[in-house]
Amino acid sequence: MPDDVAVDVVWYPVTRFYLRNPDFTSHIQVPVLMFAGESDNYHDCCLITTARSLAQGAAAAKAPFELVTYPGVDHDFIRGGMAYNESAYKDALAKTDAKLKAALSD
């Protein structure tokens, strides 16, 4: 929906679908900014290996996809989350703010 969406910012999203649909990244039409904890193994939904595979697939498809990872950080690292990590949370907020401002200025 590139006419309706300027940017997609996702925090530790479910990625296991990608294993069944590896051509998914060729359909990305708007910039995607994804944050992932490298220690995330919550129900095997958000594994860093899959996130990195998504990033590689996007690069091969020349899709606008940026993956930011946080070493030692688990799932739900937001304030009030199960695995709150202050530095990862603040960094992701700052990067989200910058990405949204850039999208609005285009």
Short mmCIF file of the C-alpha atoms (twelve columns), coordinates in Angstrom:
data_MODEL
# 
_entry.id   MODEL 
# 
loop_
_atom_site.group_PDB 
_atom_site.id 
_atom_site.type_symbol 
_atom_site.label_atom_id 
_atom_site.label_alt_id 
_atom_site.label_comp_id 
_atom_site.label_asym_id 
_atom_site.label_seq_id 
_atom_site.Cartn_x 
_atom_site.Cartn_y 
_atom_site.Cartn_z 
_atom_site.pdbx_PDB_model_num 
ATOM 1   C CA . MET A 1   0.000  0.000   0.000  1 
ATOM 2   C CA . PRO A 2   2.665  2.553   -0.965 1 
ATOM 3   C CA . ASP A 3   -0.017 5.217   -1.570 1 
ATOM 4   C CA . ASP A 4   -1.170 4.930   2.046  1 
ATOM 5   C CA . VAL A 5   1.961  3.945   3.959  1 
ATOM 6   C CA . ALA A 6   5.158  6.010   4.013  1 
ATOM 7   C CA . VAL A 7   7.247  3.715   6.207  1 
ATOM 8   C CA . ASP A 8   6.802  0.551   8.251  1 
ATOM 9   C CA . VAL A 9   8.561  0.408   11.623 1 
ATOM 10  C CA . VAL A 10  8.453  -2.989  13.308 1 
ATOM 11  C CA . TRP A 11  9.765  -3.984  16.730 1 
ATOM 12  C CA . TYR A 12  10.615 -7.684  17.243 1 
ATOM 13  C CA . PRO A 13  7.932  -8.835  14.797 1 
ATOM 14  C CA . VAL A 14  6.858  -12.369 14.055 1 
ATOM 15  C CA . THR A 15  9.197  -13.542 11.304 1 
ATOM 16  C CA . ARG A 16  8.664  -17.296 11.074 1 
ATOM 17  C CA . PHE A 17  6.285  -16.819 8.115  1 
ATOM 18  C CA . TYR A 18  9.327  -15.900 6.031  1 
ATOM 19  C CA . LEU A 19  10.583 -19.482 6.152  1 
ATOM 20  C CA . ARG A 20  7.434  -20.536 4.259  1 
ATOM 21  C CA . ASN A 21  7.384  -17.487 1.962  1 
ATOM 22  C CA . PRO A 22  10.984 -16.562 1.076  1 
ATOM 23  C CA . ASP A 23  9.933  -14.342 -1.832 1 
ATOM 24  C CA . PHE A 24  8.133  -12.037 0.629  1 
ATOM 25  C CA . THR A 25  10.889 -9.430  0.467  1 
ATOM 26  C CA . SER A 26  10.457 -8.969  -3.275 1 
ATOM 27  C CA . HIS A 27  7.020  -7.482  -2.504 1 
ATOM 28  C CA . ILE A 28  8.254  -4.781  -0.115 1 
ATOM 29  C CA . GLN A 29  7.356  -1.402  -1.596 1 
ATOM 30  C CA . VAL A 30  7.787  0.998   1.326  1 
ATOM 31  C CA . PRO A 31  10.799 1.437   3.595  1 
ATOM 32  C CA . VAL A 32  10.866 -1.012  6.501  1 
ATOM 33  C CA . LEU A 33  12.821 -0.406  9.698  1 
ATOM 34  C CA . MET A 34  12.990 -3.518  11.860 1 
ATOM 35  C CA . PHE A 35  14.350 -3.846  15.393 1 
ATOM 36  C CA . ALA A 36  15.337 -7.255  16.760 1 
ATOM 37  C CA . GLY A 37  16.982 -8.521  19.913 1 
ATOM 38  C CA . GLU A 38  19.723 -10.997 19.153 1 
ATOM 39  C CA . SER A 39  18.705 -13.146 22.151 1 
ATOM 40  C CA . ASP A 40  15.006 -13.214 21.207 1 
ATOM 41  C CA . ASN A 41  13.644 -16.751 21.126 1 
ATOM 42  C CA . TYR A 42  10.090 -16.016 22.255 1 
ATOM 43  C CA . HIS A 43  8.029  -18.978 20.991 1 
ATOM 44  C CA . ASP A 44  10.467 -19.183 18.056 1 
ATOM 45  C CA . CYS A 45  8.503  -16.369 16.431 1 
ATOM 46  C CA . CYS A 46  11.215 -13.755 16.176 1 
ATOM 47  C CA . LEU A 47  14.548 -15.491 15.839 1 
ATOM 48  C CA . ILE A 48  17.523 -13.351 14.870 1 
ATOM 49  C CA . THR A 49  18.558 -15.859 12.215 1 
ATOM 50  C CA . THR A 50  15.220 -15.370 10.470 1 
ATOM 51  C CA . ALA A 51  15.441 -11.587 10.813 1 
ATOM 52  C CA . ARG A 52  18.865 -11.678 9.204  1 
ATOM 53  C CA . SER A 53  17.533 -13.899 6.417  1 
ATOM 54  C CA . LEU A 54  14.796 -11.341 5.806  1 
ATOM 55  C CA . ALA A 55  17.421 -8.599  5.575  1 
ATOM 56  C CA . GLN A 56  19.488 -10.664 3.142  1 
ATOM 57  C CA . GLY A 57  16.443 -11.399 1.009  1 
ATOM 58  C CA . ALA A 58  15.526 -7.724  0.970  1 
ATOM 59  C CA . ALA A 59  19.049 -6.766  -0.049 1 
ATOM 60  C CA . ALA A 60  18.972 -9.293  -2.887 1 
ATOM 61  C CA . ALA A 61  15.590 -7.925  -4.004 1 
ATOM 62  C CA . LYS A 62  16.858 -4.350  -3.595 1 
ATOM 63  C CA . ALA A 63  13.940 -3.736  -1.237 1 
ATOM 64  C CA . PRO A 64  14.081 -0.801  1.202  1 
ATOM 65  C CA . PHE A 65  14.674 -2.785  4.394  1 
ATOM 66  C CA . GLU A 66  16.861 -1.890  7.369  1 
ATOM 67  C CA . LEU A 67  17.506 -4.298  10.226 1 
ATOM 68  C CA . VAL A 68  18.818 -2.988  13.545 1 
ATOM 69  C CA . THR A 69  19.852 -5.663  16.026 1 
ATOM 70  C CA . TYR A 70  20.705 -5.484  19.701 1 
ATOM 71  C CA . PRO A 71  23.233 -7.996  21.095 1 
ATOM 72  C CA . GLY A 72  22.108 -9.717  24.295 1 
ATOM 73  C CA . VAL A 73  18.600 -8.241  24.049 1 
ATOM 74  C CA . ASP A 74  15.494 -10.416 24.302 1 
ATOM 75  C CA . HIS A 75  11.904 -10.119 23.046 1 
ATOM 76  C CA . ASP A 76  9.662  -7.301  24.313 1 
ATOM 77  C CA . PHE A 77  12.471 -4.928  25.237 1 
ATOM 78  C CA . ILE A 78  10.204 -1.879  25.527 1 
ATOM 79  C CA . ARG A 79  9.530  -0.020  28.773 1 
ATOM 80  C CA . GLY A 80  7.111  -2.183  30.740 1 
ATOM 81  C CA . GLY A 81  7.995  -5.211  28.624 1 
ATOM 82  C CA . MET A 82  9.044  -8.624  29.873 1 
ATOM 83  C CA . ALA A 83  12.679 -7.993  28.922 1 
ATOM 84  C CA . TYR A 84  12.969 -4.219  29.177 1 
ATOM 85  C CA . ASN A 85  16.357 -3.000  28.010 1 
ATOM 86  C CA . GLU A 86  16.756 0.730   28.482 1 
ATOM 87  C CA . SER A 87  19.546 1.326   25.985 1 
ATOM 88  C CA . ALA A 88  17.945 -0.760  23.203 1 
ATOM 89  C CA . TYR A 89  14.571 0.850   23.859 1 
ATOM 90  C CA . LYS A 90  15.939 4.391   23.746 1 
ATOM 91  C CA . ASP A 91  17.990 3.671   20.638 1 
ATOM 92  C CA . ALA A 92  14.999 2.134   18.849 1 
ATOM 93  C CA . LEU A 93  12.821 5.099   19.818 1 
ATOM 94  C CA . ALA A 94  15.400 7.548   18.470 1 
ATOM 95  C CA . LYS A 95  15.774 5.596   15.220 1 
ATOM 96  C CA . THR A 96  11.981 5.353   14.892 1 
ATOM 97  C CA . ASP A 97  11.663 9.107   15.381 1 
ATOM 98  C CA . ALA A 98  14.335 9.800   12.753 1 
ATOM 99  C CA . LYS A 99  12.784 7.374   10.244 1 
ATOM 100 C CA . LEU A 100 9.303  8.857   10.662 1 
ATOM 101 C CA . LYS A 101 10.609 12.414  10.318 1 
ATOM 102 C CA . ALA A 102 12.498 11.442  7.166  1 
ATOM 103 C CA . ALA A 103 9.396  9.783   5.720  1 
ATOM 104 C CA . LEU A 104 7.289  12.853  6.454  1 
ATOM 105 C CA . SER A 105 9.763  15.157  4.796  1 
ATOM 106 C CA . ASP A 106 9.822  13.173  1.528  1 
# 
